[in-house]
Coordinates of C-alpha atoms in Angstrom, one line a residue:
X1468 CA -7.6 -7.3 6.0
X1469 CA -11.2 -7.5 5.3
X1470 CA -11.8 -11.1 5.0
X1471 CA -14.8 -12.0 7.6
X1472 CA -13.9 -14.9 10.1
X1473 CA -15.1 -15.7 12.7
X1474 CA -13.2 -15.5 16.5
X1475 CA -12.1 -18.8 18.3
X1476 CA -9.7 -20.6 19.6
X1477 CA -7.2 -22.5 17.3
X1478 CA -5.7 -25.9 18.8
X1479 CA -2.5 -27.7 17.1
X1480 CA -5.2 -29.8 14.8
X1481 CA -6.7 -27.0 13.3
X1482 CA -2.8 -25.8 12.3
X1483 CA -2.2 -29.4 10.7
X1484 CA -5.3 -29.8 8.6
X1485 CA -5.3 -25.9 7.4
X1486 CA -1.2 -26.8 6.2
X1487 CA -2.5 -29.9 4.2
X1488 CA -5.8 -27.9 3.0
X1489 CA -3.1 -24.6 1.8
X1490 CA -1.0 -27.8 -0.1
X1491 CA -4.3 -28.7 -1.9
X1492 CA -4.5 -25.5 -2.6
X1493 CA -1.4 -24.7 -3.9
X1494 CA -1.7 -27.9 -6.2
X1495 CA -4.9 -26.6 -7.2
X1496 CA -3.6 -23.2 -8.1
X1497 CA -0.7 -25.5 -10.4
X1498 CA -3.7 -26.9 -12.0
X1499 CA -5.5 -23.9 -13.1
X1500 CA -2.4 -22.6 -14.5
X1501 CA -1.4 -25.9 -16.2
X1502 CA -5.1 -25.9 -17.8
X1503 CA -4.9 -22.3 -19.0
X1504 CA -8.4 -21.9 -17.4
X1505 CA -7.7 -18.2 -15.9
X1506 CA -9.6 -14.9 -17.4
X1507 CA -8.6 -13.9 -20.8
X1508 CA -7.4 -9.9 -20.9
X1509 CA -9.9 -7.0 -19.9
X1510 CA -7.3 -4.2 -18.8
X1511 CA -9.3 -3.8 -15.6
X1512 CA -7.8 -2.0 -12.6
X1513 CA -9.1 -1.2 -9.3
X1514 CA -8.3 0.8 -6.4
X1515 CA -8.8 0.9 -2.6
X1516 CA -8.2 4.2 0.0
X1517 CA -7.5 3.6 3.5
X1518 CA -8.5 7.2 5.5
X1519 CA -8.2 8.6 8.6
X1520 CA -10.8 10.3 11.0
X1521 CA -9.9 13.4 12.9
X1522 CA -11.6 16.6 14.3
X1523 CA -12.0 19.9 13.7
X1524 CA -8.9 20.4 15.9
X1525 CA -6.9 17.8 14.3
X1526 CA -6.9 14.9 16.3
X1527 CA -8.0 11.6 15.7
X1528 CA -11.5 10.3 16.3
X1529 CA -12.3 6.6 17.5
X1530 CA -15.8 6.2 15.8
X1531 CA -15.4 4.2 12.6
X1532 CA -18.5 2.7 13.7
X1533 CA -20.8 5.8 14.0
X1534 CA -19.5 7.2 10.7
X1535 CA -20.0 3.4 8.5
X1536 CA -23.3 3.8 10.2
X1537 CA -24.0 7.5 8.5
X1538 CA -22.6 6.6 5.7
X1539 CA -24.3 3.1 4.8
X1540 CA -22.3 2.2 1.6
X1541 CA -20.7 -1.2 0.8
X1542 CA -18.3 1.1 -0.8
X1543 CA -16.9 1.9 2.3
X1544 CA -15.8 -0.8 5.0
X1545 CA -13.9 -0.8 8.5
X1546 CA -10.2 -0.8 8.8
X1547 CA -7.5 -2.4 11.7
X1548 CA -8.4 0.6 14.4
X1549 CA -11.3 3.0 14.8
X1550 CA -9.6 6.4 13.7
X1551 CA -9.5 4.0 10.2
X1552 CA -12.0 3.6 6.9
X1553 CA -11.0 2.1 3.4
X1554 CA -13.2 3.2 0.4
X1555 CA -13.5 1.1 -2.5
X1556 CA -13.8 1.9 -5.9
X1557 CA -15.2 -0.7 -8.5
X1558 CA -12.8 -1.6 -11.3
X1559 CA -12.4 0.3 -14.0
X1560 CA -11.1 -0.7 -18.0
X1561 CA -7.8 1.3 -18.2
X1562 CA -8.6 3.4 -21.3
X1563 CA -10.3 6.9 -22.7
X1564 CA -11.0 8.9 -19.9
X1565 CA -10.7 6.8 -17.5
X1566 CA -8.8 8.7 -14.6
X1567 CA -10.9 11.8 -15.0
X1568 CA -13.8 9.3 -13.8
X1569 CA -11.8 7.5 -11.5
X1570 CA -11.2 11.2 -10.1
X1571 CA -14.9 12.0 -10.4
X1572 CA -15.7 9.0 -8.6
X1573 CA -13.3 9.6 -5.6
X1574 CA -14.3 12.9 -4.9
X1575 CA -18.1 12.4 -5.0
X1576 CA -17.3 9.3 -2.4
X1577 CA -15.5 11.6 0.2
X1578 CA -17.2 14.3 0.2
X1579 CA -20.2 12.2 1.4
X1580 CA -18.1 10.6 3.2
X1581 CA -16.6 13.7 5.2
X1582 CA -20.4 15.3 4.9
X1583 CA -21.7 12.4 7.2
X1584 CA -18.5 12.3 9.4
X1585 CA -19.3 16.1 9.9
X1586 CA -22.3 14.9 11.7
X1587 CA -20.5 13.2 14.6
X1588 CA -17.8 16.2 15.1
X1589 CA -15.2 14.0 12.4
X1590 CA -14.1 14.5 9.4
X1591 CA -12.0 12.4 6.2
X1592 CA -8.4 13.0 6.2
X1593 CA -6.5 11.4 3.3
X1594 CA -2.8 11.4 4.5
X1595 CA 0.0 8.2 5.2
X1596 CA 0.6 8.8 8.6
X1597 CA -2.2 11.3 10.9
X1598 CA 1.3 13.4 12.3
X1599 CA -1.3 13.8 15.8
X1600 CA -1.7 10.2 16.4
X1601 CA 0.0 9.4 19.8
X1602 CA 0.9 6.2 21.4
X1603 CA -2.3 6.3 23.8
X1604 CA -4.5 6.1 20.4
X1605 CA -2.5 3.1 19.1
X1606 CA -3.5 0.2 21.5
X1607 CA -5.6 -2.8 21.7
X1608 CA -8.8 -1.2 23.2
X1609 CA -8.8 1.1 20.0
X1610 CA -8.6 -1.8 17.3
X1611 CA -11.9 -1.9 15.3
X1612 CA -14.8 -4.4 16.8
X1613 CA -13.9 -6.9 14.2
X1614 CA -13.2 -10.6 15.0
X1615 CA -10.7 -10.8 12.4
X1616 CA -8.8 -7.9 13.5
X1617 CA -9.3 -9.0 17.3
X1618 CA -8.1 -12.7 15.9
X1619 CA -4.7 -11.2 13.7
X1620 CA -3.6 -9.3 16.6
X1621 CA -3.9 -12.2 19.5
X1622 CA -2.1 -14.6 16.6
X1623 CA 0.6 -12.1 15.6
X1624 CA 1.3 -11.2 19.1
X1625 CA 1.7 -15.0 20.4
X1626 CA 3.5 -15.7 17.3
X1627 CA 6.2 -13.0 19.0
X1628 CA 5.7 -13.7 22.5
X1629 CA 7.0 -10.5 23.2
X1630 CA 6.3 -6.8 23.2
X1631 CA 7.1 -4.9 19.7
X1632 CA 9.7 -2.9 19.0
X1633 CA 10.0 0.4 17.4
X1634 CA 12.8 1.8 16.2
X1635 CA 12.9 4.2 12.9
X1636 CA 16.0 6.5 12.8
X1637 CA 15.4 9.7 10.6
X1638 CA 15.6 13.1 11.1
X1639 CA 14.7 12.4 14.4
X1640 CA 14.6 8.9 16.4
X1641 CA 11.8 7.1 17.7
X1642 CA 12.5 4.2 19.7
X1643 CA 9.2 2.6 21.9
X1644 CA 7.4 -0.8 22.6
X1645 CA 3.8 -1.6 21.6
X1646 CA 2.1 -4.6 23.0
X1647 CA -0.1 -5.0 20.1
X1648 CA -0.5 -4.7 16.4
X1649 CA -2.4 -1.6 16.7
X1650 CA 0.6 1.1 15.6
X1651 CA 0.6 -0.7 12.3
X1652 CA -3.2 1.2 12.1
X1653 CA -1.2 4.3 11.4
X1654 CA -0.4 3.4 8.2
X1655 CA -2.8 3.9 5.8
X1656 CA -2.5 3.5 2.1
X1657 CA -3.4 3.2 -1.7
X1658 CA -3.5 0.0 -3.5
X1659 CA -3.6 0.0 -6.8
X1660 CA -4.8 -3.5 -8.3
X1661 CA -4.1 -4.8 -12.3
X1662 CA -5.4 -7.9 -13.4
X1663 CA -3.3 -9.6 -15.5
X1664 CA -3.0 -12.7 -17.3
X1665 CA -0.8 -15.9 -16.0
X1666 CA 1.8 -15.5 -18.8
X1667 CA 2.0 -11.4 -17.8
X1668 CA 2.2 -11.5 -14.5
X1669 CA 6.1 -12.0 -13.7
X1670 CA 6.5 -9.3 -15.9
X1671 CA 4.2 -7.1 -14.7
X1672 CA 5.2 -7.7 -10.7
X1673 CA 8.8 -7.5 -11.5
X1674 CA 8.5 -4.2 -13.4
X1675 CA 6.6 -3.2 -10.3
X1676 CA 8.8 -4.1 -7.8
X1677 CA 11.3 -2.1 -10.0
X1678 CA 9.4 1.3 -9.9
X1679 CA 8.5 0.9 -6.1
X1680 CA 11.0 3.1 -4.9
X1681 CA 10.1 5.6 -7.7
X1682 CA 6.5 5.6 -6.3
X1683 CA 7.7 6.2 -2.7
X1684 CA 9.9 9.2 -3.9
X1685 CA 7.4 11.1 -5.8
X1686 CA 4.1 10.0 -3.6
X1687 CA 5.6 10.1 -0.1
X1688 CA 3.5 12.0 2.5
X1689 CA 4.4 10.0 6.2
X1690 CA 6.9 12.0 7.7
X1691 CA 6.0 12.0 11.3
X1692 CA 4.7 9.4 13.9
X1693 CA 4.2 10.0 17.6
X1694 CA 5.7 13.7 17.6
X1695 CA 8.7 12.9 16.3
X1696 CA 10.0 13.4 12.3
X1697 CA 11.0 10.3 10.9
X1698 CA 11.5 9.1 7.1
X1699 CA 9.9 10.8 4.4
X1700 CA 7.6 8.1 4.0
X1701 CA 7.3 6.1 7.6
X1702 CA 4.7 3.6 6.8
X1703 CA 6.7 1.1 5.4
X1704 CA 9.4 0.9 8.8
X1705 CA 6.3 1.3 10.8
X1706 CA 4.3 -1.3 9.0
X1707 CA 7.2 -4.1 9.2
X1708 CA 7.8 -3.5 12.7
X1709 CA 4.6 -3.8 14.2
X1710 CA 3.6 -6.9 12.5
X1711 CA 6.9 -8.4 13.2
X1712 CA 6.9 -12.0 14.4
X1713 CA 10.1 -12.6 14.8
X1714 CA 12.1 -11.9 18.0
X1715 CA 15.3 -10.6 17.9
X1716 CA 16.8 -14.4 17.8
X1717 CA 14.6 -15.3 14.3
X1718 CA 15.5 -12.1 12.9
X1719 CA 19.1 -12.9 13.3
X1720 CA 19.0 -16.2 11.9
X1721 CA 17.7 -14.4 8.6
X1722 CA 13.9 -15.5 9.0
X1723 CA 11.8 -13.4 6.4
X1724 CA 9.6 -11.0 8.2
X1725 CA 5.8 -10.8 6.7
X1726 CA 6.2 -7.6 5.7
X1727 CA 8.9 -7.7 3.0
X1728 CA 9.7 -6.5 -0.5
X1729 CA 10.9 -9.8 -1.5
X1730 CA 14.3 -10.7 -2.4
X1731 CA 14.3 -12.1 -6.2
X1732 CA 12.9 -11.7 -9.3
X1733 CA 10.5 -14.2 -10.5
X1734 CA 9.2 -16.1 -13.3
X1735 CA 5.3 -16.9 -12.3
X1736 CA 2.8 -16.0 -9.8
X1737 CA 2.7 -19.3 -8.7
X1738 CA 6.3 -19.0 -7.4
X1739 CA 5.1 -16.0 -5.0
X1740 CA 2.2 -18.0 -3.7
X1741 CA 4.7 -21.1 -3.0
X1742 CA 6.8 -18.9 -1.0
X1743 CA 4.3 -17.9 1.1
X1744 CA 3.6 -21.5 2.4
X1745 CA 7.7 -22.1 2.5
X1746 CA 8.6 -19.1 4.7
X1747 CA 5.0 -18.3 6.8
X1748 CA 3.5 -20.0 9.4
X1749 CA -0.5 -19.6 9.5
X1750 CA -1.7 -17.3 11.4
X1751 CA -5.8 -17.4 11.0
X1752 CA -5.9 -21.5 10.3
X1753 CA -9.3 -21.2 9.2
X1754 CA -10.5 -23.9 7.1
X1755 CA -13.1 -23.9 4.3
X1756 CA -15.4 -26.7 4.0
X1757 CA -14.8 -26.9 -0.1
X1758 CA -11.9 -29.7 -1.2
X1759 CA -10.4 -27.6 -4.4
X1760 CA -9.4 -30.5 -5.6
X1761 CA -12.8 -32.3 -6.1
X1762 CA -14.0 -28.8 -7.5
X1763 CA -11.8 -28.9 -9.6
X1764 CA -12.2 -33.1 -11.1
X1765 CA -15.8 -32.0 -11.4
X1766 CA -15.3 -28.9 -13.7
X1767 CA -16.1 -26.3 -11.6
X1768 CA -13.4 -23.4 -10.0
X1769 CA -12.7 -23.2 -6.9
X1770 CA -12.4 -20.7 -4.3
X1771 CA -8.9 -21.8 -3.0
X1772 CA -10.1 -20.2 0.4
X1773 CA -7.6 -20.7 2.7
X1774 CA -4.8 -19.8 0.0
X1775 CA -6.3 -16.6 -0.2
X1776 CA -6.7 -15.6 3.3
X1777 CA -3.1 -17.2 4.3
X1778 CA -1.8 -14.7 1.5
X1779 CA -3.9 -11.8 3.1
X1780 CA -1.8 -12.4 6.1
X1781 CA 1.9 -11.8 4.2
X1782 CA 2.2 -8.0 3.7
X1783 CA 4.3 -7.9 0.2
X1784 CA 4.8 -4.5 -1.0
X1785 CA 3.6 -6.1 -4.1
X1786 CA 0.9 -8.7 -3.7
X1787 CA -0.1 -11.7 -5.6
X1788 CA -4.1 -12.2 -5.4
X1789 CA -6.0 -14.9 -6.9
X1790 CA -9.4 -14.5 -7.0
X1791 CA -13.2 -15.6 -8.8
X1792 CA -15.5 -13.4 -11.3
X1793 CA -18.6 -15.0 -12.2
X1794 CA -17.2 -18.2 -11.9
X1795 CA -13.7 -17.4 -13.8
X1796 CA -10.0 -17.5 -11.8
X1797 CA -7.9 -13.9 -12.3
X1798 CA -5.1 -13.0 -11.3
X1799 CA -4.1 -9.8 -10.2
X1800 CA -1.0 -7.6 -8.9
X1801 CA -1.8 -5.7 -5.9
X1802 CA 0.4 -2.9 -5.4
X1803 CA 0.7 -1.4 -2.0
X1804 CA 3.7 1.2 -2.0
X1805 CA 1.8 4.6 -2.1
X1806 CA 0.4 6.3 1.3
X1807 CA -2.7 7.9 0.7
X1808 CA -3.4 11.6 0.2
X1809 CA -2.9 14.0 -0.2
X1810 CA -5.3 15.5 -2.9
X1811 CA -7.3 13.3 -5.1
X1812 CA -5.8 14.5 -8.0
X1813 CA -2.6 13.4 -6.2
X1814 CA -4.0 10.0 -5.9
X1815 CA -4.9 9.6 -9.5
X1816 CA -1.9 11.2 -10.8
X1817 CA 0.2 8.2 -9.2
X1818 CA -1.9 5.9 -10.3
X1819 CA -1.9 7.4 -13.9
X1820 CA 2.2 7.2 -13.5
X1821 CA 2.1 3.4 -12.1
X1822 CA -0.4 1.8 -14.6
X1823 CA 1.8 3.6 -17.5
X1824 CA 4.9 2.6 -16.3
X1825 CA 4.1 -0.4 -15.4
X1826 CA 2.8 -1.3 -18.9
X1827 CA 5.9 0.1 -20.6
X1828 CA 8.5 -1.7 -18.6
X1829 CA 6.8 -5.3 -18.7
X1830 CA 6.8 -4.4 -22.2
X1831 CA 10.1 -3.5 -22.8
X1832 CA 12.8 -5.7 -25.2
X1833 CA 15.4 -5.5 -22.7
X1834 CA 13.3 -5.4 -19.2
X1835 CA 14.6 -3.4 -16.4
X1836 CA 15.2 -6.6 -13.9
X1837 CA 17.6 -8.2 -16.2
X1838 CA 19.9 -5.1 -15.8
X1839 CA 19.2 -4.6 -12.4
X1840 CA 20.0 -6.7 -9.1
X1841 CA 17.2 -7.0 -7.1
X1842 CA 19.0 -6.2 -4.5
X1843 CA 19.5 -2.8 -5.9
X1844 CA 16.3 -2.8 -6.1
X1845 CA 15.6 -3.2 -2.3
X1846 CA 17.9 -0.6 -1.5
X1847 CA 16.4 1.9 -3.4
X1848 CA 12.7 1.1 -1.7
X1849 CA 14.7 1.7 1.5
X1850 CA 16.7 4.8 0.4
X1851 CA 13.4 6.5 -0.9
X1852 CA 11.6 5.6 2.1
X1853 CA 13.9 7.9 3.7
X1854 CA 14.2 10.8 1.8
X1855 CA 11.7 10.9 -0.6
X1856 CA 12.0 13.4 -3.7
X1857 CA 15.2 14.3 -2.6
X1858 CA 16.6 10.1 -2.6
X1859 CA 19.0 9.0 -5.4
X1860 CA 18.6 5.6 -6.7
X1861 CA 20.8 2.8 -8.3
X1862 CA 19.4 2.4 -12.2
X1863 CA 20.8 0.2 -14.8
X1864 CA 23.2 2.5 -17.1
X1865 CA 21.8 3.6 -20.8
X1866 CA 23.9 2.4 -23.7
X1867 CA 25.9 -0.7 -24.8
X1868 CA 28.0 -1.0 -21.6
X1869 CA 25.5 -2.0 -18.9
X1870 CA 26.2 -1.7 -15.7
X1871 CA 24.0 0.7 -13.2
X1872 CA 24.4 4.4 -11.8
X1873 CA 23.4 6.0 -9.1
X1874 CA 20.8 8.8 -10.0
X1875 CA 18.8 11.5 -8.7
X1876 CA 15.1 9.6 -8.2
X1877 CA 13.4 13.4 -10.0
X1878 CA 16.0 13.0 -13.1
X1879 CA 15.1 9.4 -13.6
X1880 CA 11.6 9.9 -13.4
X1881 CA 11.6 13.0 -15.6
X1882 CA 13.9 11.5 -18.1
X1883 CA 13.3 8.5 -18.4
X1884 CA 10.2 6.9 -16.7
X1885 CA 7.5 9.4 -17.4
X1886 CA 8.4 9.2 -21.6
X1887 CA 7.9 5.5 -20.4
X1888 CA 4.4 6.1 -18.4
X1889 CA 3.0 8.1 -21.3
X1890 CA 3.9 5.1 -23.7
X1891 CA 2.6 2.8 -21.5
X1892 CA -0.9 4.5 -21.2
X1893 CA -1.1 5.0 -25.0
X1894 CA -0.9 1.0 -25.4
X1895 CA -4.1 1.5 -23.0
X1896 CA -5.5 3.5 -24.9
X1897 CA -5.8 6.4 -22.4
X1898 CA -7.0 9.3 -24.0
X1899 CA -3.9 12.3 -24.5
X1900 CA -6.3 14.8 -22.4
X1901 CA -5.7 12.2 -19.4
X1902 CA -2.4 11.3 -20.0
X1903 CA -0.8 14.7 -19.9
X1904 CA -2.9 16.3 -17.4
X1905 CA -2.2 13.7 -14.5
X1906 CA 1.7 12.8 -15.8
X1907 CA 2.0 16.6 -15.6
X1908 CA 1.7 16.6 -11.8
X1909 CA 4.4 14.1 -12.0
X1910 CA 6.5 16.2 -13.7
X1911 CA 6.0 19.3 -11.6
X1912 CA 6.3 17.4 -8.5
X1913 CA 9.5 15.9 -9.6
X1914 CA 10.5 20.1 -10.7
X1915 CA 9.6 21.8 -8.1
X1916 CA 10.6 18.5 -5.5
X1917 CA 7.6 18.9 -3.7
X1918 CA 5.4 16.6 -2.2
X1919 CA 3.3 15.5 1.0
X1920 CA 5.9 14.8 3.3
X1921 CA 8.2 18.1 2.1
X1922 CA 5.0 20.3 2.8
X1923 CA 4.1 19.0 5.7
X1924 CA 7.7 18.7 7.0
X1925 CA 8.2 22.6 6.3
X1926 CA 4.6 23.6 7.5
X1927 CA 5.5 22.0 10.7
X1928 CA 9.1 24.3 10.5
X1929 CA 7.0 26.8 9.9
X1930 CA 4.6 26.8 12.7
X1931 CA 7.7 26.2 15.2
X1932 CA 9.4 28.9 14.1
X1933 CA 5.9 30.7 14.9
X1934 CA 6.5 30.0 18.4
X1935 CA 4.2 27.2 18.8
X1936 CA 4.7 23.7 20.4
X1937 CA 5.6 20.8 18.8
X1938 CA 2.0 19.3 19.6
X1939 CA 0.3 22.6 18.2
X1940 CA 2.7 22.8 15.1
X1941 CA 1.8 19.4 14.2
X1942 CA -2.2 19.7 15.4
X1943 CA -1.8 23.0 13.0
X1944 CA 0.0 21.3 10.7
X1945 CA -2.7 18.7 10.3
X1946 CA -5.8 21.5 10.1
X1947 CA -4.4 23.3 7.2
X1948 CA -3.4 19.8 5.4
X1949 CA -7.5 18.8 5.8
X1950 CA -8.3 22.1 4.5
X1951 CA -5.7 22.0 1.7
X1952 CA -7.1 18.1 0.9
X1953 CA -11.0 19.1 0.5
X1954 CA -9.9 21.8 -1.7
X1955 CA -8.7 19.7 -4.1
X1956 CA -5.4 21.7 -5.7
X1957 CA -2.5 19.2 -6.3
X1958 CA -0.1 19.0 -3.5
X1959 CA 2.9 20.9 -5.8
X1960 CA 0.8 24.3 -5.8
X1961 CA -0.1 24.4 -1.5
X1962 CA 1.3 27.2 -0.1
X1963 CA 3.9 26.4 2.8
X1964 CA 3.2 27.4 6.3
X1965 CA 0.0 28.3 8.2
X1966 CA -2.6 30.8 6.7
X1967 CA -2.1 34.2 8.5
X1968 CA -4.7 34.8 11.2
X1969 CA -7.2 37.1 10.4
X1970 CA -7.4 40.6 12.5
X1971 CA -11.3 41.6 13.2
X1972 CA -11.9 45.0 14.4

């Protein structure tokens, strides 16, 4: 969502011309791939936080602003609402030690981070959902002073021409309205980013889009939103709900909502890309002055501007993005699954376990998405966005006579998809020292089924059965979980519950 535009008014012209200027675009794209002229291999990844702000009593803080200000980094950028940062880390050649920097690189960058929050009363919480977040913080008023953001919201929300509906039934139900965009601020997340070659990349999605719901199941950590206790992992309900253009009358005629995980296997980018100009209306018709076409008859590469930032606007779980390096087209796969938090070694160990089995399976002789239907797929995105660690999920069968089973999600990553991941990061060329370290907190999430939405569900338990309020146990809940985060232990070892208050005298 970081694109800079500019506010104004868009009138039925400006939809026209930025249609025709995303058709150039398209056949520009078709032309790049046609002349091979995109980036030759480099193995680069790259990765992007969103964070929350809160207090030293838990709750959040609207002052973005004020802490951008302290902390004066291009690194670090705003997000949709004011309680919101992202932090961005430069890309990195998968290989040697690579997550140990990527780990040393993330913590030096929030702790200064949190250091100059401290100074306004705020601090850096890593976490999907922040469980004190309440309706009142999730409005208009609170979105970030961006024009794009100010622009997305008044387009999505006459797009709907209605108010939004909530309505996530988990543990608990939450059913509510919103009259902007703003709860969709409540999810924050990790994207993890591969460029890949044009010949690579269906593979390389596909496998992704296969392993989503093995991401959600082991990295889950949004289990509550507005007081109540929802899914495991909440963002993903949340996030397609409040951008939601459709009124109840689209969705029933089967129009695709913009945030979606897709519904078929593909063969190209370009097919992903062609989809989003089928199915999506515009909603920032902001046209660039450059004709890619002309760029392109005169040798140079062009920016395909309005191609990017109508893709920007269609929330795939897995994300397409074309974009320019020193003059040469990439592509890469932009994977948006994973919440963020809680630890940074938690970060970097699902990162470790994406970019290896990701490798392995797009690699594989018999790949994973010729055995299994996509919509198998989808339900398993949707089963462990409910119940996390504890979700079974439908997985082509082993042997000669095919078919899929339904398994346990921690037995098919033990047995099967880390051996893969570790593979996959030895074709890197990740060092061993790496590779077991970070797949090991994989492997003792997956035995001990623990993650952040089963500790802070039970710390929450916890504090109730303590005798506190829900709004305390969850204020509570949230203090410990910041202390846990900026001591840095993986989120299997945290010790359930509230630390036991110390008696002076």
């Amino acid at each position: 969502m970081g694109e800079k535009v500019v506010a104004g008014a868009f009138d039925l012209s400006d939809r026209q011309r930025y249609r025709d200027k995303l058709r150039q675009c398209l056949t520009g794209l078709a032309r790049l791939l046609e002349e091979e002229r995109f980036d030759r291999p480099k193995n680069l990844m790259g990765l992007e936080i969103e964070l929350n702000l809160a207090g030293p009593d838990g709750m959040p803080r609207m002052m973005n602003a004020q802490v951008l200000e302290r902390i004066a980094s291009r690194d670090f950028q705003t997000e949709l609402a004011m309680f919101n940062l992202e932090v961005n880390i430069a890309p990195h050649r998968l290989g040697g030690r690579v997550f140990d920097r990527l780990a040393e690189e993330l913590r030096t960058s929030l702790a200064y981070a949190h250091r100059k929050a401290n100074e306004v009363d705020a601090g850096i919480v890593m976490i999907g959902i922040l469980p004190t977040l309440d309706r009142d913080d999730l409005v208009s008023s609170n979105l970030s002073d961006v024009d794009r953001y100010t622009l997305l919201n008044d387009q999505i929300v006459a797009a709907r021409g209605e108010d939004f509906t909530l309505d996530i039934d988990g543990v608990e139900r939450l059913v509510c309205t919103s009259r902007s965009i703003a709860p969709e601020a409540a999810c924050t997340s990790v994207q993890l980013h591969l460029q890949v070659t044009p010949g690579r990349f269906a593979d390389v999605w596909n496998a992704a889009q296969a392993v989503a719901a093995a991401q959600i199941a082991l990295g889950a950590n949004s289990p509550f939103l507005f007081g109540r206790e929802l899914w495991r992992e909440s963002r993903p309900p949340l996030f397609q709900q409040s951008t939601d253009t459709r009124p109840p009358e689209l969705q029933a005629q089967g129009v695709r909502p913009r945030t979606w995980f897709g519904e078929r296997w593909i063969t190209s980018a370009y097919e992903l890309f062609e989809e989003n100009l089928r199915y999506f209306p515009a909603l920032l018709p902001i046209c660039d002055d450059e004709d890619p076409l002309r760029v392109l008859d005169e040798g140079g590469t062009p920016k395909l501007a309005e191609l990017v930032l109508h893709n920007g606007t269609v929330y795939r779980w897995n994300r397409p993005v074309y974009g320019v390096a020193d003059g040469v087209p990439h592509l890469r796969v932009e994977n948006r699954v994973l919440p963020a938090g809680p630890t940074v070694t938690d970060v970097v160990a699902n990162a470790a376990f994406y970019y290896g089995v990701v490798r392995a399976l797009a690699e594989d002789a018999r790949p994973v998405w010729t055995r299994l239907p996509f919509e198998d797929a989808a339900a398993n995105f949707d089963n462990a966005c409910r119940y996390g660690i504890e979700a079974r999920l439908r997985w082509p069968r082993r042997g000669r006579y095919g078919g899929t089973t339904e398994v346990d999600a921690v037995d098919l990553v033990r047995d099967e998809l880390l051996p893969l991941a570790a593979a996959g990061l030895d074709a890197w060329g990740v060092e061993p020292a790496d590779r077991d370290f970070y797949l090991g907190v994989i492997e003792e999430r997956c035995r001990l089924r623990a993650n952040g939405a089963t500790w802070q569900a039970a710390t929450f338990h916890r504090a109730l059965e303590q005798g506190l309020d829900r709004d305390a146990a969850l204020a509570a809940t949230t203090r410990r979980y910041g202390e846990l985060m900026h001591a840095g232990e993986p989120v299997h070892t945290w010790p359930v519950g509230l630390p036991e208050p110390v008696l002076l005298g």
